[in-house]
């Protein structure tokens, strides 16, 4: 049976600005998304029977239709019924390295890997934009997970434009193992607290463009000015997640004080990251965070920004 091994990288948000509500119930965003080398490994193969079977080494990861990777296989089956009948179902095995509910798009990247894998298994010949259009039906950041690298994302997060690679920059990632934040909770709480500041309607978004502050960061990325990049990191969701989770607020403060150069929460959190100029600096900062906080529940990783999304090995 044909099978593929696929690397599904995590992402961090270098920038996340919430502009307002959209008619579809989502938020209008401006984000700068960045892939990192911390990645899950997906094996996908045709099983010759009419079944989608998902396996993961962690029992807490669901293996049914609530898993985005499973949803990806279901969507492909629905969209391409003749190919599904011809090739049969798929076995998907997820070797998890990306923490779940962490603001690192782990589930989204696994989902992106399954779309790419089935495209290959069933010889569908779909292009990256075609795969990304399918991906957008499953989640806002899944189109980015397919192409990855460094990109500006607008709309719900699915409209992408590539930026210059930052793959020479290292990063320390920190997350309390027992803490998970729901993305829906973070956005809904933000709406409750800040919707009076929202720009509303099509006209409002056009008129309100002056409130989009990502320009200087985009410019700094294009000229690879690391010091400026670190100063311009921004995440609106910190305003709701940090007050709710004091250990994360403390972690962010410790990481800022120890420095790297730029520290920020990723996505809806609770993961916090610090950008570093070298692996040695990142390893030193990781040790300093561990000795300052001394909590067995705190997981730390040293990894690197990377210039790719899903890759087939
Ligand atoms: O698109 P995705 O399913 O990943 O989004 C998860 C949740 O995050 C949504 O149900 C919504 O509550 C919130 N969200 C949002 N605006 C976006 C993206 C996500 O409000 N642009």
mmCIF file of C-alpha atoms and ligand atoms in Angstrom:
data_model
loop_
_atom_site.group_PDB
_atom_site.id
_atom_site.type_symbol
_atom_site.label_atom_id
_atom_site.label_comp_id
_atom_site.label_asym_id
_atom_site.label_seq_id
_atom_site.Cartn_x
_atom_site.Cartn_y
_atom_site.Cartn_z
ATOM 1 C CA UNK A 1 0.000 0.000 0.000
ATOM 2 C CA UNK A 2 1.214 3.522 -0.843
ATOM 3 C CA UNK A 3 2.058 5.581 2.231
ATOM 4 C CA UNK A 4 3.509 9.024 2.975
ATOM 5 C CA UNK A 5 5.388 10.531 5.912
ATOM 6 C CA UNK A 6 4.538 14.194 6.365
ATOM 7 C CA UNK A 7 6.042 16.878 8.616
ATOM 8 C CA UNK A 8 3.457 19.304 10.031
ATOM 9 C CA UNK A 9 5.125 22.357 11.651
ATOM 10 C CA UNK A 10 3.628 24.453 14.440
ATOM 11 C CA UNK A 11 3.190 28.215 14.042
ATOM 12 C CA UNK A 12 3.570 31.248 16.247
ATOM 13 C CA UNK A 13 1.923 34.654 15.787
ATOM 14 C CA UNK A 14 4.365 37.516 15.491
ATOM 15 C CA UNK A 15 1.348 39.820 15.229
ATOM 16 C CA UNK A 16 -2.385 39.490 15.894
ATOM 17 C CA UNK A 17 -4.690 42.494 15.617
ATOM 18 C CA UNK A 18 -8.474 42.191 15.906
ATOM 19 C CA UNK A 19 -10.269 44.747 13.746
ATOM 20 C CA UNK A 20 -13.916 43.860 14.268
ATOM 21 C CA UNK A 21 -16.768 41.429 13.708
ATOM 22 C CA UNK A 22 -17.490 39.852 10.341
ATOM 23 C CA UNK A 23 -20.943 39.008 9.012
ATOM 24 C CA UNK A 24 -20.010 35.279 9.228
ATOM 25 C CA UNK A 25 -19.560 35.529 13.027
ATOM 26 C CA UNK A 26 -15.753 35.406 12.917
ATOM 27 C CA UNK A 27 -13.368 38.284 13.577
ATOM 28 C CA UNK A 28 -11.661 40.374 10.936
ATOM 29 C CA UNK A 29 -7.941 39.978 11.655
ATOM 30 C CA UNK A 30 -4.511 41.125 10.613
ATOM 31 C CA UNK A 31 -1.902 38.558 11.629
ATOM 32 C CA UNK A 32 1.706 37.791 10.865
ATOM 33 C CA UNK A 33 2.110 34.030 11.064
ATOM 34 C CA UNK A 34 5.410 32.216 11.360
ATOM 35 C CA UNK A 35 6.148 28.474 11.028
ATOM 36 C CA UNK A 36 8.581 26.897 13.491
ATOM 37 C CA UNK A 37 10.555 23.661 13.325
ATOM 38 C CA UNK A 38 8.669 22.103 16.258
ATOM 39 C CA UNK A 39 6.466 19.715 14.270
ATOM 40 C CA UNK A 40 4.171 16.688 14.363
ATOM 41 C CA UNK A 41 4.921 13.698 12.129
ATOM 42 C CA UNK A 42 2.017 12.182 10.204
ATOM 43 C CA UNK A 43 1.985 8.783 8.456
ATOM 44 C CA UNK A 44 -0.858 8.397 6.013
ATOM 45 C CA UNK A 45 -1.669 5.329 3.937
ATOM 46 C CA UNK A 46 -4.517 3.888 1.880
ATOM 47 C CA UNK A 47 -6.164 1.045 3.821
ATOM 48 C CA UNK A 48 -8.232 -0.398 0.976
ATOM 49 C CA UNK A 49 -11.422 -0.444 3.046
ATOM 50 C CA UNK A 50 -14.131 2.190 3.400
ATOM 51 C CA UNK A 51 -12.881 3.546 6.737
ATOM 52 C CA UNK A 52 -10.957 6.491 8.174
ATOM 53 C CA UNK A 53 -8.773 5.243 11.033
ATOM 54 C CA UNK A 54 -6.821 7.676 13.186
ATOM 55 C CA UNK A 55 -4.147 6.803 15.712
ATOM 56 C CA UNK A 56 -2.147 9.003 18.110
ATOM 57 C CA UNK A 57 0.276 8.021 20.885
ATOM 58 C CA UNK A 58 -1.559 10.277 23.378
ATOM 59 C CA UNK A 59 -4.931 8.946 24.585
ATOM 60 C CA UNK A 60 -6.132 12.510 25.295
ATOM 61 C CA UNK A 61 -5.972 13.340 21.563
ATOM 62 C CA UNK A 62 -9.386 12.383 20.101
ATOM 63 C CA UNK A 63 -9.325 9.912 17.208
ATOM 64 C CA UNK A 64 -12.916 10.479 16.071
ATOM 65 C CA UNK A 65 -14.686 13.150 14.024
ATOM 66 C CA UNK A 66 -13.831 15.834 16.595
ATOM 67 C CA UNK A 67 -10.184 15.671 15.432
ATOM 68 C CA UNK A 68 -9.452 18.129 12.602
ATOM 69 C CA UNK A 69 -7.261 15.528 10.868
ATOM 70 C CA UNK A 70 -10.238 13.164 10.751
ATOM 71 C CA UNK A 71 -12.432 16.024 9.469
ATOM 72 C CA UNK A 72 -9.910 16.613 6.674
ATOM 73 C CA UNK A 73 -10.234 12.997 5.508
ATOM 74 C CA UNK A 74 -14.044 13.200 5.689
ATOM 75 C CA UNK A 75 -14.059 16.408 3.630
ATOM 76 C CA UNK A 76 -11.833 14.826 0.951
ATOM 77 C CA UNK A 77 -14.112 11.774 0.849
ATOM 78 C CA UNK A 78 -17.157 14.027 0.389
ATOM 79 C CA UNK A 79 -15.508 16.221 -2.267
ATOM 80 C CA UNK A 80 -13.971 13.353 -4.243
ATOM 81 C CA UNK A 81 -16.374 10.412 -3.801
ATOM 82 C CA UNK A 82 -15.207 8.552 -6.927
ATOM 83 C CA UNK A 83 -11.557 8.679 -5.867
ATOM 84 C CA UNK A 84 -12.529 7.667 -2.331
ATOM 85 C CA UNK A 85 -14.422 4.660 -3.737
ATOM 86 C CA UNK A 86 -11.519 3.824 -6.024
ATOM 87 C CA UNK A 87 -8.690 4.060 -3.462
ATOM 88 C CA UNK A 88 -10.622 3.234 -0.272
ATOM 89 C CA UNK A 89 -10.154 4.824 3.145
ATOM 90 C CA UNK A 90 -7.054 6.062 4.923
ATOM 91 C CA UNK A 91 -5.054 5.160 8.019
ATOM 92 C CA UNK A 92 -3.618 8.258 9.712
ATOM 93 C CA UNK A 93 -1.049 8.040 12.454
ATOM 94 C CA UNK A 94 -0.107 11.254 14.306
ATOM 95 C CA UNK A 95 3.180 11.383 16.230
ATOM 96 C CA UNK A 96 2.484 14.430 18.400
ATOM 97 C CA UNK A 97 5.240 16.827 19.372
ATOM 98 C CA UNK A 98 3.246 20.090 19.258
ATOM 99 C CA UNK A 99 1.329 20.698 22.500
ATOM 100 C CA UNK A 100 -2.467 20.788 22.131
ATOM 101 C CA UNK A 101 -4.732 23.843 22.750
ATOM 102 C CA UNK A 102 -1.544 25.898 22.955
ATOM 103 C CA UNK A 103 -1.994 28.639 20.340
ATOM 104 C CA UNK A 104 0.516 26.823 18.117
ATOM 105 C CA UNK A 105 -1.938 25.440 15.496
ATOM 106 C CA UNK A 106 -0.962 21.813 16.159
ATOM 107 C CA UNK A 107 -4.390 20.392 15.235
ATOM 108 C CA UNK A 108 -4.604 22.703 12.216
ATOM 109 C CA UNK A 109 -1.209 21.598 10.940
ATOM 110 C CA UNK A 110 -2.142 17.892 11.306
ATOM 111 C CA UNK A 111 -5.304 18.681 9.338
ATOM 112 C CA UNK A 112 -3.258 20.415 6.619
ATOM 113 C CA UNK A 113 -0.973 17.348 6.441
ATOM 114 C CA UNK A 114 -3.948 15.031 5.852
ATOM 115 C CA UNK A 115 -5.249 17.235 3.002
ATOM 116 C CA UNK A 116 -1.793 17.182 1.383
ATOM 117 C CA UNK A 117 -1.418 13.421 2.013
ATOM 118 C CA UNK A 118 -4.786 12.466 0.490
ATOM 119 C CA UNK A 119 -4.086 14.708 -2.511
ATOM 120 C CA UNK A 120 -1.015 12.508 -3.110
ATOM 121 C CA UNK A 121 -2.567 9.146 -2.176
ATOM 122 C CA UNK A 122 -5.540 9.630 -4.489
ATOM 123 C CA UNK A 123 -3.499 11.310 -7.267
ATOM 124 C CA UNK A 124 -5.889 14.284 -7.222
ATOM 125 C CA UNK A 125 -3.349 16.782 -8.569
ATOM 126 C CA UNK A 126 -4.794 19.664 -6.523
ATOM 127 C CA UNK A 127 -2.700 22.834 -6.469
ATOM 128 C CA UNK A 128 -1.690 24.604 -3.223
ATOM 129 C CA UNK A 129 -4.406 27.311 -3.680
ATOM 130 C CA UNK A 130 -7.004 24.571 -4.318
ATOM 131 C CA UNK A 131 -5.931 22.725 -1.169
ATOM 132 C CA UNK A 132 -6.014 26.010 0.757
ATOM 133 C CA UNK A 133 -9.598 26.690 -0.345
ATOM 134 C CA UNK A 134 -10.606 23.282 1.070
ATOM 135 C CA UNK A 135 -8.520 23.968 4.194
ATOM 136 C CA UNK A 136 -10.357 27.267 4.856
ATOM 137 C CA UNK A 137 -13.611 25.289 5.215
ATOM 138 C CA UNK A 138 -12.123 23.431 8.184
ATOM 139 C CA UNK A 139 -10.445 26.283 10.093
ATOM 140 C CA UNK A 140 -9.072 29.795 9.706
ATOM 141 C CA UNK A 141 -5.349 29.032 10.096
ATOM 142 C CA UNK A 142 -5.236 25.745 8.140
ATOM 143 C CA UNK A 143 -4.534 27.431 4.758
ATOM 144 C CA UNK A 144 -1.431 29.004 6.325
ATOM 145 C CA UNK A 145 -0.305 25.644 7.751
ATOM 146 C CA UNK A 146 -0.173 24.232 4.199
ATOM 147 C CA UNK A 147 2.186 26.877 2.786
ATOM 148 C CA UNK A 148 3.805 28.065 6.051
ATOM 149 C CA UNK A 149 6.932 30.189 6.286
ATOM 150 C CA UNK A 150 6.376 33.852 7.177
ATOM 151 C CA UNK A 151 3.110 35.371 5.943
ATOM 152 C CA UNK A 152 0.645 38.163 6.549
ATOM 153 C CA UNK A 153 -2.863 36.781 7.034
ATOM 154 C CA UNK A 154 -6.021 38.871 6.731
ATOM 155 C CA UNK A 155 -9.770 38.214 6.549
ATOM 156 C CA UNK A 156 -10.531 35.386 8.992
ATOM 157 C CA UNK A 157 -6.843 34.493 8.751
ATOM 158 C CA UNK A 158 -7.186 32.587 5.470
ATOM 159 C CA UNK A 159 -6.096 35.325 3.034
ATOM 160 C CA UNK A 160 -2.338 35.004 2.791
ATOM 161 C CA UNK A 161 0.574 36.938 1.348
ATOM 162 C CA UNK A 162 4.136 35.668 1.840
ATOM 163 C CA UNK A 163 6.798 37.775 3.573
ATOM 164 C CA UNK A 164 10.594 37.409 3.686
ATOM 165 C CA UNK A 165 11.962 34.283 5.433
ATOM 166 C CA UNK A 166 13.167 34.667 9.025
ATOM 167 C CA UNK A 167 14.594 31.157 9.299
ATOM 168 C CA UNK A 168 17.863 32.304 10.907
ATOM 169 C CA UNK A 169 16.006 33.312 14.111
ATOM 170 C CA UNK A 170 15.789 30.905 17.080
ATOM 171 C CA UNK A 171 12.987 30.810 19.606
ATOM 172 C CA UNK A 172 12.271 29.527 23.107
ATOM 173 C CA UNK A 173 8.719 28.227 23.504
ATOM 174 C CA UNK A 174 7.162 27.849 26.981
ATOM 175 C CA UNK A 175 3.863 26.284 27.994
ATOM 176 C CA UNK A 176 2.312 25.002 31.213
ATOM 177 C CA UNK A 177 1.452 21.386 30.368
ATOM 178 C CA UNK A 178 -1.793 21.357 32.343
ATOM 179 C CA UNK A 179 -3.094 24.627 30.917
ATOM 180 C CA UNK A 180 -5.166 24.843 27.726
ATOM 181 C CA UNK A 181 -6.977 27.860 26.279
ATOM 182 C CA UNK A 182 -9.894 27.501 23.868
ATOM 183 C CA UNK A 183 -9.562 29.766 20.829
ATOM 184 C CA UNK A 184 -13.337 30.319 20.739
ATOM 185 C CA UNK A 185 -13.290 31.351 24.420
ATOM 186 C CA UNK A 186 -10.461 33.849 23.811
ATOM 187 C CA UNK A 187 -12.194 35.527 20.850
ATOM 188 C CA UNK A 188 -15.628 35.540 22.527
ATOM 189 C CA UNK A 189 -14.192 37.075 25.706
ATOM 190 C CA UNK A 190 -12.382 39.683 23.623
ATOM 191 C CA UNK A 191 -15.688 40.523 21.929
ATOM 192 C CA UNK A 192 -17.434 40.884 25.317
ATOM 193 C CA UNK A 193 -14.751 43.257 26.579
ATOM 194 C CA UNK A 194 -13.726 45.260 23.528
ATOM 195 C CA UNK A 195 -16.502 45.184 20.913
ATOM 196 C CA UNK A 196 -17.203 48.885 21.540
ATOM 197 C CA UNK A 197 -13.836 49.529 19.816
ATOM 198 C CA UNK A 198 -14.654 47.338 16.802
ATOM 199 C CA UNK A 199 -14.752 48.724 13.292
ATOM 200 C CA UNK A 200 -18.075 47.662 11.757
ATOM 201 C CA UNK A 201 -19.319 47.028 8.225
ATOM 202 C CA UNK A 202 -17.475 46.956 4.891
ATOM 203 C CA UNK A 203 -17.108 50.765 4.870
ATOM 204 C CA UNK A 204 -15.817 50.782 8.408
ATOM 205 C CA UNK A 205 -13.028 48.363 7.492
ATOM 206 C CA UNK A 206 -11.982 50.589 4.606
ATOM 207 C CA UNK A 207 -12.259 53.802 6.631
ATOM 208 C CA UNK A 208 -10.677 52.162 9.642
ATOM 209 C CA UNK A 209 -7.521 51.107 7.826
ATOM 210 C CA UNK A 210 -5.589 53.683 9.822
ATOM 211 C CA UNK A 211 -6.108 51.404 12.823
ATOM 212 C CA UNK A 212 -4.128 48.575 11.242
ATOM 213 C CA UNK A 213 -0.730 48.802 12.877
ATOM 214 C CA UNK A 214 1.111 45.901 11.246
ATOM 215 C CA UNK A 215 2.886 48.097 8.648
ATOM 216 C CA UNK A 216 6.093 48.780 10.600
ATOM 217 C CA UNK A 217 6.485 45.079 11.482
ATOM 218 C CA UNK A 218 5.941 44.007 7.866
ATOM 219 C CA UNK A 219 8.581 46.522 6.808
ATOM 220 C CA UNK A 220 11.033 45.271 9.465
ATOM 221 C CA UNK A 221 10.513 41.672 8.295
ATOM 222 C CA UNK A 222 11.144 42.615 4.664
ATOM 223 C CA UNK A 223 14.498 44.204 5.596
ATOM 224 C CA UNK A 224 15.201 41.499 8.238
ATOM 225 C CA UNK A 225 15.722 44.040 11.015
ATOM 226 C CA UNK A 226 15.574 41.622 13.975
ATOM 227 C CA UNK A 227 15.769 44.293 16.684
ATOM 228 C CA UNK A 228 12.767 46.153 15.213
ATOM 229 C CA UNK A 229 10.853 42.871 14.694
ATOM 230 C CA UNK A 230 11.274 42.042 18.386
ATOM 231 C CA UNK A 231 10.035 45.480 19.475
ATOM 232 C CA UNK A 232 6.972 45.368 17.197
ATOM 233 C CA UNK A 233 5.537 41.957 18.233
ATOM 234 C CA UNK A 234 1.870 42.359 19.185
ATOM 235 C CA UNK A 235 -1.078 40.166 20.174
ATOM 236 C CA UNK A 236 -4.501 41.648 21.065
ATOM 237 C CA UNK A 237 -5.583 38.356 22.678
ATOM 238 C CA UNK A 238 -3.047 38.898 25.475
ATOM 239 C CA UNK A 239 -5.567 41.447 26.830
ATOM 240 C CA UNK A 240 -8.008 38.657 27.696
ATOM 241 C CA UNK A 241 -5.803 35.605 28.265
ATOM 242 C CA UNK A 242 -3.152 37.122 30.584
ATOM 243 C CA UNK A 243 -5.601 38.606 33.147
ATOM 244 C CA UNK A 244 -7.430 35.246 33.274
ATOM 245 C CA UNK A 245 -4.262 33.128 33.719
ATOM 246 C CA UNK A 246 -1.845 34.726 36.193
ATOM 247 C CA UNK A 247 0.850 31.978 35.792
ATOM 248 C CA UNK A 248 1.030 32.838 32.057
ATOM 249 C CA UNK A 249 1.265 36.553 32.876
ATOM 250 C CA UNK A 250 4.102 35.762 35.294
ATOM 251 C CA UNK A 251 5.815 33.493 32.749
ATOM 252 C CA UNK A 252 5.669 36.253 30.137
ATOM 253 C CA UNK A 253 7.184 38.723 32.631
ATOM 254 C CA UNK A 254 10.018 36.322 33.538
ATOM 255 C CA UNK A 255 10.750 35.634 29.861
ATOM 256 C CA UNK A 256 10.740 39.367 29.059
ATOM 257 C CA UNK A 257 13.130 40.086 31.934
ATOM 258 C CA UNK A 258 15.534 37.278 31.027
ATOM 259 C CA UNK A 259 15.313 38.377 27.362
ATOM 260 C CA UNK A 260 15.723 37.162 24.240
ATOM 261 C CA UNK A 261 14.815 40.192 22.380
ATOM 262 C CA UNK A 262 11.067 39.927 21.923
ATOM 263 C CA UNK A 263 8.563 38.021 24.060
ATOM 264 C CA UNK A 264 4.878 37.479 23.229
ATOM 265 C CA UNK A 265 2.003 35.055 23.722
ATOM 266 C CA UNK A 266 1.213 33.044 20.586
ATOM 267 C CA UNK A 267 -2.334 33.088 19.133
ATOM 268 C CA UNK A 268 -4.975 32.452 21.782
ATOM 269 C CA UNK A 269 -2.257 31.160 24.106
ATOM 270 C CA UNK A 270 -1.256 30.013 26.613
ATOM 271 C CA UNK A 271 2.130 29.425 24.920
ATOM 272 C CA UNK A 272 4.659 32.255 25.331
ATOM 273 C CA UNK A 273 7.727 32.623 23.102
ATOM 274 C CA UNK A 274 10.969 34.606 23.111
ATOM 275 C CA UNK A 275 12.921 35.247 19.916
ATOM 276 C CA UNK A 276 16.703 34.701 20.098
ATOM 277 C CA UNK A 277 19.613 35.386 17.789
ATOM 278 C CA UNK A 278 21.364 32.018 18.169
ATOM 279 C CA UNK A 279 20.861 28.470 19.391
ATOM 280 C CA UNK A 280 23.357 29.071 22.222
ATOM 281 C CA UNK A 281 21.434 32.131 23.406
ATOM 282 C CA UNK A 282 18.140 30.209 23.182
ATOM 283 C CA UNK A 283 19.508 27.247 25.206
ATOM 284 C CA UNK A 284 20.863 29.658 27.863
ATOM 285 C CA UNK A 285 17.534 31.485 28.119
ATOM 286 C CA UNK A 286 15.671 28.173 28.344
ATOM 287 C CA UNK A 287 17.852 27.133 31.320
ATOM 288 C CA UNK A 288 17.349 30.539 32.980
ATOM 289 C CA UNK A 289 13.561 30.301 32.637
ATOM 290 C CA UNK A 290 13.594 26.761 34.099
ATOM 291 C CA UNK A 291 15.740 27.766 37.097
ATOM 292 C CA UNK A 292 13.728 30.962 37.738
ATOM 293 C CA UNK A 293 10.279 29.374 37.594
ATOM 294 C CA UNK A 294 11.124 25.839 38.872
ATOM 295 C CA UNK A 295 7.784 24.232 38.021
ATOM 296 C CA UNK A 296 7.607 20.624 36.805
ATOM 297 C CA UNK A 297 4.438 21.591 34.893
ATOM 298 C CA UNK A 298 6.354 24.035 32.682
ATOM 299 C CA UNK A 299 7.473 22.608 29.316
ATOM 300 C CA UNK A 300 10.204 24.426 27.373
ATOM 301 C CA UNK A 301 11.471 23.932 23.842
ATOM 302 C CA UNK A 302 14.279 25.481 21.811
ATOM 303 C CA UNK A 303 13.436 25.566 18.126
ATOM 304 C CA UNK A 304 13.950 27.703 15.051
ATOM 305 C CA UNK A 305 11.696 29.740 12.794
ATOM 306 C CA UNK A 306 11.337 27.950 9.458
ATOM 307 C CA UNK A 307 10.479 28.842 5.885
ATOM 308 C CA UNK A 308 8.104 26.006 5.039
ATOM 309 C CA UNK A 309 4.724 24.587 5.925
ATOM 310 C CA UNK A 310 3.761 20.982 5.223
ATOM 311 C CA UNK A 311 6.566 18.883 3.769
ATOM 312 C CA UNK A 312 6.478 15.312 2.516
ATOM 313 C CA UNK A 313 9.637 13.362 3.421
HETATM 314 O O1 LIG B 1 -11.440 28.967 12.420
HETATM 315 P P1 LIG B 1 -11.276 28.197 13.672
HETATM 316 O O2 LIG B 1 -12.249 27.051 13.772
HETATM 317 O O3 LIG B 1 -9.895 27.773 13.952
HETATM 318 O O4 LIG B 1 -11.659 29.198 14.855
HETATM 319 C C1 LIG B 1 -11.913 28.764 16.163
HETATM 320 C C2 LIG B 1 -12.750 29.832 16.849
HETATM 321 O O5 LIG B 1 -11.998 31.032 17.008
HETATM 322 C C3 LIG B 1 -13.996 30.246 16.091
HETATM 323 O O6 LIG B 1 -15.087 29.430 16.399
HETATM 324 C C4 LIG B 1 -14.209 31.659 16.558
HETATM 325 O O7 LIG B 1 -14.850 31.662 17.815
HETATM 326 C C5 LIG B 1 -12.797 32.178 16.788
HETATM 327 N N1 LIG B 1 -12.270 32.939 15.627
HETATM 328 C C6 LIG B 1 -12.769 34.205 15.374
HETATM 329 N N2 LIG B 1 -12.287 34.895 14.299
HETATM 330 C C7 LIG B 1 -11.332 34.388 13.498
HETATM 331 C C8 LIG B 1 -10.804 33.096 13.764
HETATM 332 C C9 LIG B 1 -11.298 32.411 14.833
HETATM 333 O O8 LIG B 1 -13.630 34.707 16.110
HETATM 334 N N3 LIG B 1 -10.900 35.091 12.483
#
